[in-house]
GROMACS .gro file of C-alpha atoms in nm:
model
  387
    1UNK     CA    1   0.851   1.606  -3.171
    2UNK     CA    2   0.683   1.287  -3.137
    3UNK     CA    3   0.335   1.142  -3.194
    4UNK     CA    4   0.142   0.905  -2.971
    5UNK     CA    5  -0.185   0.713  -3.011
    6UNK     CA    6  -0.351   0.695  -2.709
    7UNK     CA    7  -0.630   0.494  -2.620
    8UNK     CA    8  -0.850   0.397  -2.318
    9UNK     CA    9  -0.995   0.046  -2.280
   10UNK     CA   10  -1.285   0.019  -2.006
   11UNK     CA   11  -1.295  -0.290  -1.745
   12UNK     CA   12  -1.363  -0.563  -2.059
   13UNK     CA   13  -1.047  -0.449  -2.235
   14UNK     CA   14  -1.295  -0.292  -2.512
   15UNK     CA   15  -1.157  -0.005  -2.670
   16UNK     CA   16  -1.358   0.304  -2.570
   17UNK     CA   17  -1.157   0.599  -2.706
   18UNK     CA   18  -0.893   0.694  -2.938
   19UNK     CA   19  -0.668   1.025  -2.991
   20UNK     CA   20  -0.356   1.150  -3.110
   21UNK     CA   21  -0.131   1.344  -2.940
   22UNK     CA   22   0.150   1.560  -3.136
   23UNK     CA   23   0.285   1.680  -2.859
   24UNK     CA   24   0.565   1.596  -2.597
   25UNK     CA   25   0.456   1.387  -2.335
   26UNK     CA   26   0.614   1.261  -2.006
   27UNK     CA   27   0.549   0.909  -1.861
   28UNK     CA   28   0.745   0.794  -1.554
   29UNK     CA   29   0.736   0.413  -1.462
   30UNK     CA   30   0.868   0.378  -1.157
   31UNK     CA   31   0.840  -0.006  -1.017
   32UNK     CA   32   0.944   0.140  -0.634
   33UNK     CA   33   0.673   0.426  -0.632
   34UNK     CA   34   0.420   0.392  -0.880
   35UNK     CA   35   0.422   0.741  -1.036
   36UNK     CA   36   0.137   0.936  -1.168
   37UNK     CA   37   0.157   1.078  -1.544
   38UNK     CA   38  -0.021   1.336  -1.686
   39UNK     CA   39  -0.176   1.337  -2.074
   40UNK     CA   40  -0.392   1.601  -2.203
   41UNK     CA   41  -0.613   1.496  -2.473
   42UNK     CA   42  -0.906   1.652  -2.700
   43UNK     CA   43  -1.231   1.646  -2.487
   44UNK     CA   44  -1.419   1.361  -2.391
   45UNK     CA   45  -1.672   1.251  -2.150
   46UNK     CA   46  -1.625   0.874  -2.250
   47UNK     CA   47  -1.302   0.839  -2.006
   48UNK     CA   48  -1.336   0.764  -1.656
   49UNK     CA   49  -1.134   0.659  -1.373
   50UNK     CA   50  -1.017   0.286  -1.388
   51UNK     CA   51  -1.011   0.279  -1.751
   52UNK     CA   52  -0.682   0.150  -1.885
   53UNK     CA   53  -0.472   0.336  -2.095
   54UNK     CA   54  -0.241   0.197  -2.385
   55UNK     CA   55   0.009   0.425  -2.541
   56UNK     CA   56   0.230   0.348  -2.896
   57UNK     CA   57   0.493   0.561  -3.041
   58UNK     CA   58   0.805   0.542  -3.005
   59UNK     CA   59   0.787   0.321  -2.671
   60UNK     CA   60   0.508   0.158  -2.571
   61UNK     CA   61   0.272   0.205  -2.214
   62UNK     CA   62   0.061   0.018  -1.973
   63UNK     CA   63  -0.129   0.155  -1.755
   64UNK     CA   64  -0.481   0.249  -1.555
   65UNK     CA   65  -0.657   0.556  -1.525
   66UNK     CA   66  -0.638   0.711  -1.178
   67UNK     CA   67  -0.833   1.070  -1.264
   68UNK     CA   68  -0.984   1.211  -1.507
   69UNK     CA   69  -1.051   1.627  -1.569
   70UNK     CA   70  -1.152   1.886  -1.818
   71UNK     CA   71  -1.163   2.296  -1.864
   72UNK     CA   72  -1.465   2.276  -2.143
   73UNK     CA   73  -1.172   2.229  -2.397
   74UNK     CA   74  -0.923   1.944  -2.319
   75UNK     CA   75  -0.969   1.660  -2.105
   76UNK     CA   76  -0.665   1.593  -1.820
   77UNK     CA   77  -0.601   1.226  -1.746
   78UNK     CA   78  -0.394   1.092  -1.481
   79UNK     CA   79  -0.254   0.752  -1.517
   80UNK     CA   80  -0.008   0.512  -1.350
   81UNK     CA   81   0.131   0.187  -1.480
   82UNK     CA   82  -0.062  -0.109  -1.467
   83UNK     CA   83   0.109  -0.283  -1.163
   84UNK     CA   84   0.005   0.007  -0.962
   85UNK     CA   85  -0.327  -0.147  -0.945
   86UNK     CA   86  -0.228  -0.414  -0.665
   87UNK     CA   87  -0.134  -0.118  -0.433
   88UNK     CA   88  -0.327  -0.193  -0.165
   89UNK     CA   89  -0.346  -0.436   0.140
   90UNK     CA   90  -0.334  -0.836   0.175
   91UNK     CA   91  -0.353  -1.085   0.395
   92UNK     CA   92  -0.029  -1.235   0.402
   93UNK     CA   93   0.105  -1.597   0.566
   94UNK     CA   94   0.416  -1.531   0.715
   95UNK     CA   95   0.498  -1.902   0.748
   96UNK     CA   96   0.581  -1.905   0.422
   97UNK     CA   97   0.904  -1.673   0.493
   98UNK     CA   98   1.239  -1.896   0.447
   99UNK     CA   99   1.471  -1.637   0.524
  100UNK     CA  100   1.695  -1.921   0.687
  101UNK     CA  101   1.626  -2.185   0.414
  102UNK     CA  102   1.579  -2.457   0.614
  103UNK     CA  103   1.180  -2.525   0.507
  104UNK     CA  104   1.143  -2.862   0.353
  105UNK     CA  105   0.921  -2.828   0.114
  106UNK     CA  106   0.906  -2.422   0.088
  107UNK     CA  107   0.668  -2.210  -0.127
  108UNK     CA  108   0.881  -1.964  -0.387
  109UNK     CA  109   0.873  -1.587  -0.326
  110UNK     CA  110   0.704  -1.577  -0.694
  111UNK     CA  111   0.442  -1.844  -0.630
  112UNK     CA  112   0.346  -1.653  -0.301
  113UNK     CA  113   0.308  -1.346  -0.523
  114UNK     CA  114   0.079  -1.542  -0.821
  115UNK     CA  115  -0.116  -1.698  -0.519
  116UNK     CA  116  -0.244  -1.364  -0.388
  117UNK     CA  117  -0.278  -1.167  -0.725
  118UNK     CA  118  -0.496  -1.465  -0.808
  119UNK     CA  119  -0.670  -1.460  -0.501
  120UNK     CA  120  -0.775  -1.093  -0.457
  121UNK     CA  121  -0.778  -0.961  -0.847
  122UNK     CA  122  -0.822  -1.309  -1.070
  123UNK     CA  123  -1.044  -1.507  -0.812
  124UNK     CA  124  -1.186  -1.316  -0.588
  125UNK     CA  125  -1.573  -1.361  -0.450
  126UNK     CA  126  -1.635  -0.926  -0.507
  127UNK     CA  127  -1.673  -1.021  -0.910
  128UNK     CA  128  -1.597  -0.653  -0.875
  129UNK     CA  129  -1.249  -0.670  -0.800
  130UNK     CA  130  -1.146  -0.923  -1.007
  131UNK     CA  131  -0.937  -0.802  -1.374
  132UNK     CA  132  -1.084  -0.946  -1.680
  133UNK     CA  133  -0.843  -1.130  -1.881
  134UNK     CA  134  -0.583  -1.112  -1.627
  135UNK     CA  135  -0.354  -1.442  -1.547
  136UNK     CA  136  -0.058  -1.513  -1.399
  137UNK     CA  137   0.281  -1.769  -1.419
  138UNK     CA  138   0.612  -1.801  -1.251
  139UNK     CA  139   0.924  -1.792  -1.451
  140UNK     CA  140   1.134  -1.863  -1.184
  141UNK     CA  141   1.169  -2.000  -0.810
  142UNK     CA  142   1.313  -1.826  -0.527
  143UNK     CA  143   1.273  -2.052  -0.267
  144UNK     CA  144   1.502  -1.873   0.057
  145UNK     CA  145   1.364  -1.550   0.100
  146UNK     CA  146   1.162  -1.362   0.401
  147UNK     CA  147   1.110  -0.969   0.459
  148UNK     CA  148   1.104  -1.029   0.849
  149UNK     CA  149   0.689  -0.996   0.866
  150UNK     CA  150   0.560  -1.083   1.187
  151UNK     CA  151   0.294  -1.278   1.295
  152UNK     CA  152   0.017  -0.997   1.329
  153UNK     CA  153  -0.204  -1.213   1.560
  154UNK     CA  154  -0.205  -1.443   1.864
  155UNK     CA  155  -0.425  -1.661   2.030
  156UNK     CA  156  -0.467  -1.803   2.401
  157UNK     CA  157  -0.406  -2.182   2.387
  158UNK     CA  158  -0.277  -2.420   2.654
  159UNK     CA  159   0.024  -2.630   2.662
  160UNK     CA  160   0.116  -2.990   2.771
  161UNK     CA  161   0.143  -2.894   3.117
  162UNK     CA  162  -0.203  -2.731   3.120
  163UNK     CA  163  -0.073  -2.393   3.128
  164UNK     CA  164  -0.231  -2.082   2.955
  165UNK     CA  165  -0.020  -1.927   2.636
  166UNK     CA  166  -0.045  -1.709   2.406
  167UNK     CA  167   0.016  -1.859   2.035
  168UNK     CA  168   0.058  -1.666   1.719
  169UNK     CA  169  -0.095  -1.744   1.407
  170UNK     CA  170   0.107  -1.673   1.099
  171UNK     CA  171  -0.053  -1.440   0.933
  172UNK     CA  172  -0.030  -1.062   0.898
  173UNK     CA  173  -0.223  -0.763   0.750
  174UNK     CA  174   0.021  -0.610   0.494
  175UNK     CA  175   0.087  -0.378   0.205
  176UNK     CA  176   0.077  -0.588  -0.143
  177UNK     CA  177   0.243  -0.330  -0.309
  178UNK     CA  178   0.467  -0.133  -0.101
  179UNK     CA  179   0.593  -0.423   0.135
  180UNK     CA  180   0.529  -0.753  -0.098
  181UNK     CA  181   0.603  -0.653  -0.479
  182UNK     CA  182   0.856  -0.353  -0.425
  183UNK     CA  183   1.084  -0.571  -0.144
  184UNK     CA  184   1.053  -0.852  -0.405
  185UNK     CA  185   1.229  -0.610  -0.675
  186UNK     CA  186   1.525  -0.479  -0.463
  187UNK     CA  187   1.627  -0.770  -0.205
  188UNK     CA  188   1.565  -1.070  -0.469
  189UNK     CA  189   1.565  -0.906  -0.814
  190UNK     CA  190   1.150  -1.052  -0.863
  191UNK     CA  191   0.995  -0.830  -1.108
  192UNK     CA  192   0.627  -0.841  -1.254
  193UNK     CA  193   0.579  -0.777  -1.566
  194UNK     CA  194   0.260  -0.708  -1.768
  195UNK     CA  195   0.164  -0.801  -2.130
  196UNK     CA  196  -0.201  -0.714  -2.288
  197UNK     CA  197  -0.377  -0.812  -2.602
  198UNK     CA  198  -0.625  -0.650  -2.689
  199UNK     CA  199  -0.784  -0.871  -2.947
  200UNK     CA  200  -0.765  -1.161  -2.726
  201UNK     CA  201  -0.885  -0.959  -2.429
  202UNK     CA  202  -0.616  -1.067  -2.203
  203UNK     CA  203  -0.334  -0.940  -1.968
  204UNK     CA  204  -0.102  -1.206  -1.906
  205UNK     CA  205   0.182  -1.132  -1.587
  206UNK     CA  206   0.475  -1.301  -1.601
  207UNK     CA  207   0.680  -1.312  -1.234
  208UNK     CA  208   1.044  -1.386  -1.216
  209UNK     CA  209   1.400  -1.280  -1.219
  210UNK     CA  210   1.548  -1.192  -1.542
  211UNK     CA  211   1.899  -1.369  -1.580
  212UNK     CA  212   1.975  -1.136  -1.906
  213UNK     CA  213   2.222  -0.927  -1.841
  214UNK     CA  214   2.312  -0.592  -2.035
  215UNK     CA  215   2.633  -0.439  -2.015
  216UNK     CA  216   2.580  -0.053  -2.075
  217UNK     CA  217   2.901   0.164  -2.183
  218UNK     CA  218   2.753   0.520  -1.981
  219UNK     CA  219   3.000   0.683  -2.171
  220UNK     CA  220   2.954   0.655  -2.481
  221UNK     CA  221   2.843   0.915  -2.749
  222UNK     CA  222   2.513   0.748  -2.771
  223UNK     CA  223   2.388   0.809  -2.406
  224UNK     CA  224   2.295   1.227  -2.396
  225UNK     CA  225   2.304   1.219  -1.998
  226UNK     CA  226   2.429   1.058  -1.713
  227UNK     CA  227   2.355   1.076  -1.389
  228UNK     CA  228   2.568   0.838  -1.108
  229UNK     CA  229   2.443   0.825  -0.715
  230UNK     CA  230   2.658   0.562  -0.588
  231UNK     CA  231   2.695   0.448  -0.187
  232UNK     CA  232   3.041   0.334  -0.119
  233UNK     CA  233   2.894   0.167   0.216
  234UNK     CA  234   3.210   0.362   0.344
  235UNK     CA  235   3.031   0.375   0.701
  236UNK     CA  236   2.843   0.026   0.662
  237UNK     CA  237   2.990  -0.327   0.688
  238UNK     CA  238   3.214  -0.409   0.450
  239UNK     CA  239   3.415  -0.689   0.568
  240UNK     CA  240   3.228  -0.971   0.705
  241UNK     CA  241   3.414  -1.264   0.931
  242UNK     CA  242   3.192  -1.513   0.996
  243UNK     CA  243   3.327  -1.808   1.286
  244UNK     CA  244   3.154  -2.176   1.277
  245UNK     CA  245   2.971  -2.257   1.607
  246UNK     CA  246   3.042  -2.572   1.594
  247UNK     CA  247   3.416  -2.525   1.529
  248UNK     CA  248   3.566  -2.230   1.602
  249UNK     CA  249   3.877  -2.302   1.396
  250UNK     CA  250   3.701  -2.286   1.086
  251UNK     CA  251   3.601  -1.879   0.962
  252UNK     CA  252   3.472  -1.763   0.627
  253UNK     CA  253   3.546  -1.388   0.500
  254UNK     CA  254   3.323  -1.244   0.279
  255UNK     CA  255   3.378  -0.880   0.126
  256UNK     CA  256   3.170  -0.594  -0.038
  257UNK     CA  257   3.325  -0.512  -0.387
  258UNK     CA  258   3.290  -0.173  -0.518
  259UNK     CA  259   3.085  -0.242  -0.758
  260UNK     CA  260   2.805  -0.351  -0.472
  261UNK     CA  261   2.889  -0.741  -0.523
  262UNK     CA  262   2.997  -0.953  -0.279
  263UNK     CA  263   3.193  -1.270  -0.212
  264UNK     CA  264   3.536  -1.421  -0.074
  265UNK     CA  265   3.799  -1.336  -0.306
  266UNK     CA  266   3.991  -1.033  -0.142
  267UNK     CA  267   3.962  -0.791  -0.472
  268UNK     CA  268   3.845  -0.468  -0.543
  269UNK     CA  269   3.687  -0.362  -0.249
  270UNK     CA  270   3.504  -0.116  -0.050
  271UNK     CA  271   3.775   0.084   0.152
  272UNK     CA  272   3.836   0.175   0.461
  273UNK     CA  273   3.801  -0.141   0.622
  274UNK     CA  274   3.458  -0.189   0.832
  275UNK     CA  275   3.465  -0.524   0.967
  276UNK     CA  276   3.167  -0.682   1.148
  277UNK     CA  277   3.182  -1.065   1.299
  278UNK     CA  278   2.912  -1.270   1.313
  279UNK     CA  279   2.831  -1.678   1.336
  280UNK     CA  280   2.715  -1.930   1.133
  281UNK     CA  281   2.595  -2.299   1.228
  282UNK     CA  282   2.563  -2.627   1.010
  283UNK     CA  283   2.212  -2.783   1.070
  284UNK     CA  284   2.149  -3.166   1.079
  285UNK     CA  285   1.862  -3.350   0.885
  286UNK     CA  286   1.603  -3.416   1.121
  287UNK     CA  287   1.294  -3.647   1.052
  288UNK     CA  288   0.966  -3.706   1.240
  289UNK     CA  289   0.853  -4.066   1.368
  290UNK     CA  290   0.750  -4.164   1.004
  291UNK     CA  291   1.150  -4.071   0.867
  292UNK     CA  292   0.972  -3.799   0.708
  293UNK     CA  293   1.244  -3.540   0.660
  294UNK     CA  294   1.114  -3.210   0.879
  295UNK     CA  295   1.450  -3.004   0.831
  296UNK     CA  296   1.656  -3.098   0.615
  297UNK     CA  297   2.081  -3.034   0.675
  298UNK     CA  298   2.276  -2.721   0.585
  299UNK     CA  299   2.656  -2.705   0.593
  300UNK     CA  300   2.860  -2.392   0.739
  301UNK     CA  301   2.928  -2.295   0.419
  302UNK     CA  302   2.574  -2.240   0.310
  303UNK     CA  303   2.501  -2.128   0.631
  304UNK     CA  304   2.762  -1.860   0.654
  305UNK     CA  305   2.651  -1.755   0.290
  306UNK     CA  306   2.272  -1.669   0.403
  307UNK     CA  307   2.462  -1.481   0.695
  308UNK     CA  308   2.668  -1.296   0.399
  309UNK     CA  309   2.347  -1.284   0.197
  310UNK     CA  310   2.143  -1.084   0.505
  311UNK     CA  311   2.448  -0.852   0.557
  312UNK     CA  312   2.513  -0.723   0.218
  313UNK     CA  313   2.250  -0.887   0.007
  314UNK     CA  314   2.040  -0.516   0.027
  315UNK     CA  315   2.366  -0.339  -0.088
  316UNK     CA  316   2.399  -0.517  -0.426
  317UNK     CA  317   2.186  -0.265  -0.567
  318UNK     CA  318   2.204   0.023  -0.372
  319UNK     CA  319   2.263   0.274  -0.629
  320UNK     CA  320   2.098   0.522  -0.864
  321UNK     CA  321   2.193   0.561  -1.234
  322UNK     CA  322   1.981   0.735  -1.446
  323UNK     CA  323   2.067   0.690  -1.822
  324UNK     CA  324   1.957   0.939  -2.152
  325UNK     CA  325   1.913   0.857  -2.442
  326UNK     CA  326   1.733   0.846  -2.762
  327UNK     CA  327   1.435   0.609  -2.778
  328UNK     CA  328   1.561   0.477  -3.058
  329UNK     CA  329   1.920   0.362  -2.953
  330UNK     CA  330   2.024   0.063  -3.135
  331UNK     CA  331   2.348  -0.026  -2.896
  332UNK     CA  332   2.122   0.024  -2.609
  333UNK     CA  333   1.803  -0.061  -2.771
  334UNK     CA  334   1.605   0.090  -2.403
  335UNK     CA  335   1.250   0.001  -2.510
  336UNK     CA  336   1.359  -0.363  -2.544
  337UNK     CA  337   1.469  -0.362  -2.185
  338UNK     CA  338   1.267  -0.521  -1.892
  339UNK     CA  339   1.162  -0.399  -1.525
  340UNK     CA  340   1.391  -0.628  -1.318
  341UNK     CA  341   1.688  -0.689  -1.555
  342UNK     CA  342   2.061  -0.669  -1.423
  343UNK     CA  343   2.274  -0.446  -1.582
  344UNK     CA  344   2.651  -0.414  -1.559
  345UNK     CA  345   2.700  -0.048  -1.616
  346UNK     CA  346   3.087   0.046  -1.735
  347UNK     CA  347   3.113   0.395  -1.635
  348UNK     CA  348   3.492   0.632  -1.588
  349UNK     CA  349   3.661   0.222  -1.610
  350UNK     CA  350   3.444   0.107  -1.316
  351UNK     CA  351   3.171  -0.166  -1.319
  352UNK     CA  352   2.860  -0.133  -1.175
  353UNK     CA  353   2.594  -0.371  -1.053
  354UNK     CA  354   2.262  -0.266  -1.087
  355UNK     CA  355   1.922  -0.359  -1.133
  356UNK     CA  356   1.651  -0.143  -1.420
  357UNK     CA  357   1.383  -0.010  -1.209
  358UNK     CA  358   1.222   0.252  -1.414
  359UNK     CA  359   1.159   0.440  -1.724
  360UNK     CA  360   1.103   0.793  -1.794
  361UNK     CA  361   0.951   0.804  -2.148
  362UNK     CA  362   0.945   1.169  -2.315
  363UNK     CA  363   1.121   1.274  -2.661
  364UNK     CA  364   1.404   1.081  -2.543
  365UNK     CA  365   1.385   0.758  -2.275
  366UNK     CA  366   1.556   0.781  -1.969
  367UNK     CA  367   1.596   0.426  -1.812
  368UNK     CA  368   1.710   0.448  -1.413
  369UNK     CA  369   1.880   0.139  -1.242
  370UNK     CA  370   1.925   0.088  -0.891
  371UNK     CA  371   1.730   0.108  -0.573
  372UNK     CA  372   1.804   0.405  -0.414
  373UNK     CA  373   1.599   0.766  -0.503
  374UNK     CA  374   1.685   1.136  -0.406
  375UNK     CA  375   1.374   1.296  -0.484
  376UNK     CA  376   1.223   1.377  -0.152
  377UNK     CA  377   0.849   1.282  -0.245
  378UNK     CA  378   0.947   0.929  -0.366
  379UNK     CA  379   1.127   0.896  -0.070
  380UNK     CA  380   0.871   0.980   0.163
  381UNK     CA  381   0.624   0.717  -0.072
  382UNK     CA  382   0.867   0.407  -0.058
  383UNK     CA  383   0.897   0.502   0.339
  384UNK     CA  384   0.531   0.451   0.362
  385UNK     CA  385   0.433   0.806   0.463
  386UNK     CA  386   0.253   0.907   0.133
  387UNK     CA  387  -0.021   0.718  -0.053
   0.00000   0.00000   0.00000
């Protein structure tokens, strides 16, 4: 059995309480459904909801008090991890969508995320809201991305020819967490990820894709328990034609592999054959009256690849492998492992594609890849139903 210090930090990252727990414990982080853990400790009335907790043993924990409990003997706290704390709503510009890519001068999927985290938790006017210590940086730049978020709002305005119309303004009321931060993870691969330090009283988040990739062998002697939930797409699209407007000689193919990739070599694929058609156009530069490039020009190839992207782009990592093992696997080396790392996963000679989106620390660590859950309550949370 394994030993944890625990201890609780109130809103100024000052250290409030300390215990020791000899005794197994149970922590799921989950970066689709922020889970709630459970701790029993020795009785306190110091601990209160909000508090952050920061557990060391053999893996290491992040997170922020959500409840707090006692029976005149032990006190109960409930925790989730830290990124939980941005679960609620935002006002969000949908202009800054580039699902098509053809913005000029577009605004990354990560700097959209910094921009609100800093405005409603690092800058905020409600002092009260805002996170001591907390900043914020980009480590990467996805520049063509949207999560089809309409306009929320219009307005009456009147055109050219003096006409009354209704205009929308581009923003929307949305959820940061379950729309924004979770969408981020499984259509683009953006994680967030959270350091503290405690002397220097600071929580730095770092927001990015992580271009490591670990190749896992789920067979081998070293991993206690597998578990494999993988879509063959049997019944989706799986073959994708794609004709040019402009030229309707010219056609692309692009196919689903089975390990949930996708591209135009004709290998290893998804089978039976479900072929959808669709269309692609080039785009020409176009400038205003000051030659100020307004759109700049996209070839049918890159067009038909956004087409490709939208179509299977979702599937890549549309899977669910949950992986156990000993916390202290050297091969593996789990604790080591980010939220948001690709994975190549060699399992009965296939390869799979997938994508680390949680943890399950106990006695052993059980990491999960993929974006697809089967318990029933975490699906009814990413659908939106629970809170």
């Amino acid at each position: 059995m394994n030993q944890y210090d625990v201890n609780f930090f109130d809103s100024d990252l000052t250290n409030i309480h300390h215990d020791i727990v000899a005794e197994t414990i149970s922590i799921d982080e989950d970066y689709l459904s922020p889970a709630v853990s459970t701790i029993k400790i020795g009785l306190t009335k110091t601990v209160v909801e909000r508090n952050f907790i920061y557990i060391t043993g053999t893996a290491t924990f992040f997170g922020v008090v959500t409840e707090v409990t006692d029976d005149g003997y032990q006190t109960t706290v409930k925790f989730k991890p830290f990124i939980g704390i941005f679960d609620q709503q935002v006002l969000f510009k949908t202009s800054f969508q580039n699902k098509d890519g053809k913005a000029t001068s577009p605004t990354s999927l990560e700097q959209v995320l910094a921009d609100l985290i800093t405005q409603y938790w690092i800058s905020s006017s409600d002092s009260n809201q805002n996170i001591t210590g907390l900043s914020v940086t980009t480590t990467s730049s996805t520049t063509t991305w949207g999560f089809d978020i309409d306009a929320g709002f219009t307005k009456q305005t009147t055109d050219s020819a003096g006409n009354s119309v209704e205009e929308d303004i581009p923003y929307a009321i949305t959820d940061m967490y379950s729309v924004l931060i979770k969408r981020a993870m499984s259509d683009y691969g953006v994680a967030i990820n959270a350091t503290v330090n405690f002397n220097s009283k600071s929580i730095a988040l770092r927001i990015g894709t992580n271009s490591t990739l670990q190749s896992i062998e789920a067979d081998s002697d070293a991993i206690t328990i597998s578990e494999f939930t993988i879509s063959k797409a049997s019944s989706l699209t799986n073959k994708l034609e794609i004709w040019n407007v402009d030229d309707f000689t010219q056609k692309v193919y692009y196919y689903l592999y089975s390990d949930h990739t996708y591209g135009t070599d004709n290998k290893d694929r998804v089978l039976p054959v479900v072929e959808e058609i669709k269309t692609a156009q080039k785009t020409d530069e176009q400038k205003d009256s000051n030659g100020t490039v307004t759109t700049a020009a996209i070839t049918f190839e890159e067009a038909a690849k956004t087409v490709a992207d939208d179509t299977f782009g979702g599937t890549t990592w549309d899977n669910l492998i949950e992986l156990e093992m000993a916390n202290e696997n050297t091969t593996v080396k789990p604790n080591n492992l980010q939220l948001g790392q690709t994975a190549l996963i060699i399992h009965n000679d296939s390869v799979y594609s997938s994508i680390l989106t949680g943890k399950k620390i106990s006695d052993n660590i059980t990491l999960t890849f993929g974006t697809v859950r089967v318990d029933l309550t975490k699906k009814l949370k990413l659908g939106g139903y629970l809170k």
